[in-house]
Coordinates of C-alpha atoms in Angstrom, one line a residue:
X1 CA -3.4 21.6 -1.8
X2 CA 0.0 20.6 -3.2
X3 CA 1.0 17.1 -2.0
X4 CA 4.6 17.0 0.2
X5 CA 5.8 13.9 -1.6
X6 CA 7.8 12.8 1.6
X7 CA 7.3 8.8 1.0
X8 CA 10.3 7.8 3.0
X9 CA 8.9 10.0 5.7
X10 CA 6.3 8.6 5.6
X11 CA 7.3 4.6 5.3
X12 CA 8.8 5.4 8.7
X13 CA 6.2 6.2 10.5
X14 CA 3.8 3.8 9.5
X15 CA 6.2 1.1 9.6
X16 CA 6.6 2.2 13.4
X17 CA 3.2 2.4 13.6
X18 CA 3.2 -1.3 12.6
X19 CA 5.6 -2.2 15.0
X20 CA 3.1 -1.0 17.5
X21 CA 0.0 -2.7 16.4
X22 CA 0.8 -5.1 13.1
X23 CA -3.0 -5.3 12.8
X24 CA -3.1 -1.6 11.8
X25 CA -4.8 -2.1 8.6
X26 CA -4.8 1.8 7.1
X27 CA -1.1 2.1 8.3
X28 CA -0.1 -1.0 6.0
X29 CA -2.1 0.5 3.4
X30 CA -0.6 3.9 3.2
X31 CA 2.5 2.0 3.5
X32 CA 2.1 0.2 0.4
X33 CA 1.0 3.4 -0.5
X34 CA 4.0 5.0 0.0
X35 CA 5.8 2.4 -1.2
X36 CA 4.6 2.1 -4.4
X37 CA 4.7 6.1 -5.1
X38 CA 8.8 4.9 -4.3
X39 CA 8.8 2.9 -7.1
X40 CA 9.2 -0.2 -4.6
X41 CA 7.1 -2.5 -6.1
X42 CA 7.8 -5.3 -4.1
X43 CA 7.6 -3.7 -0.6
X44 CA 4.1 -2.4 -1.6
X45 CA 2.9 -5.9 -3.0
X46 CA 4.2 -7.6 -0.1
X47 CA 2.0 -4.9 1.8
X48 CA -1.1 -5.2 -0.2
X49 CA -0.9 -8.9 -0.4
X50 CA -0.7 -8.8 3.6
X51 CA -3.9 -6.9 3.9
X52 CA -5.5 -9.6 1.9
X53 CA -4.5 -12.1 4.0
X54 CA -7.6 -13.8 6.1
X55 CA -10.8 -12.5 5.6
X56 CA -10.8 -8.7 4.1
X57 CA -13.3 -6.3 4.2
X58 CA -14.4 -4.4 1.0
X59 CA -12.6 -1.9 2.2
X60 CA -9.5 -3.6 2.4
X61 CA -9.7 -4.9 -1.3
X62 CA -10.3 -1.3 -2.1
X63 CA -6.7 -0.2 -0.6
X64 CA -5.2 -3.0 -1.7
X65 CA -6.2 -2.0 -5.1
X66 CA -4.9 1.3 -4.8
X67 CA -1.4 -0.2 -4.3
X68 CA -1.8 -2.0 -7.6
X69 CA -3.3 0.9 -9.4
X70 CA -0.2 3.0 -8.7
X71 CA 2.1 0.5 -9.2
X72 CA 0.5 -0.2 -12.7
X73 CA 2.0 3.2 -13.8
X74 CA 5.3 0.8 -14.6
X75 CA 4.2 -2.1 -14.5
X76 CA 0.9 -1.9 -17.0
X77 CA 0.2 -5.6 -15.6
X78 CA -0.8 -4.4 -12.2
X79 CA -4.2 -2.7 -13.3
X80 CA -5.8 -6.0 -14.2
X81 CA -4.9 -6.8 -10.5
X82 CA -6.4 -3.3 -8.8
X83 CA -9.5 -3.9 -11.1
X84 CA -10.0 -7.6 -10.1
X85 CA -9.8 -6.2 -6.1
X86 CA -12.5 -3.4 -6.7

């Protein structure tokens, strides 16, 4: 299955999700998601670093590191980051 590679798309709908129900964990992951696969950094820190905030769940480390594991494609620094989350 070939991937759609609609990120804005995508960054819209879960940032309405969000507006909705702020506590929506996955949707502010596969925002950051999103975000990072833009190249927006920043946007998808600020989302990963929000999912950490309080007292995360394994599984919430885990997406958080995903964030940083794509953003580390640029930014080489990240992946020490995603692999101190897992």
């Amino acid at each position: 299955m070939q991937a759609l590679k609609r990120h804005r798309d995508a960054v819209q709908a879960f940032s309405k999700a969000l507006k909705n129900k702020p506590d929506y964990h996955d949707a502010r992951a596969l925002r950051g998601l999103a975000y990072a696969q833009l190249g927006e950094r920043e946007l998808a820190h600020e989302d990963a670093d929000s999912l950490l905030d309080g007292n995360p769940t394994p599984y919430i480390h885990y997406q958080a590191a995903r964030i940083y594991a794509v953003t580390s494609h640029k930014h080489p620094a990240d992946a020490k980051y995603a692999l101190g989350m897992l």
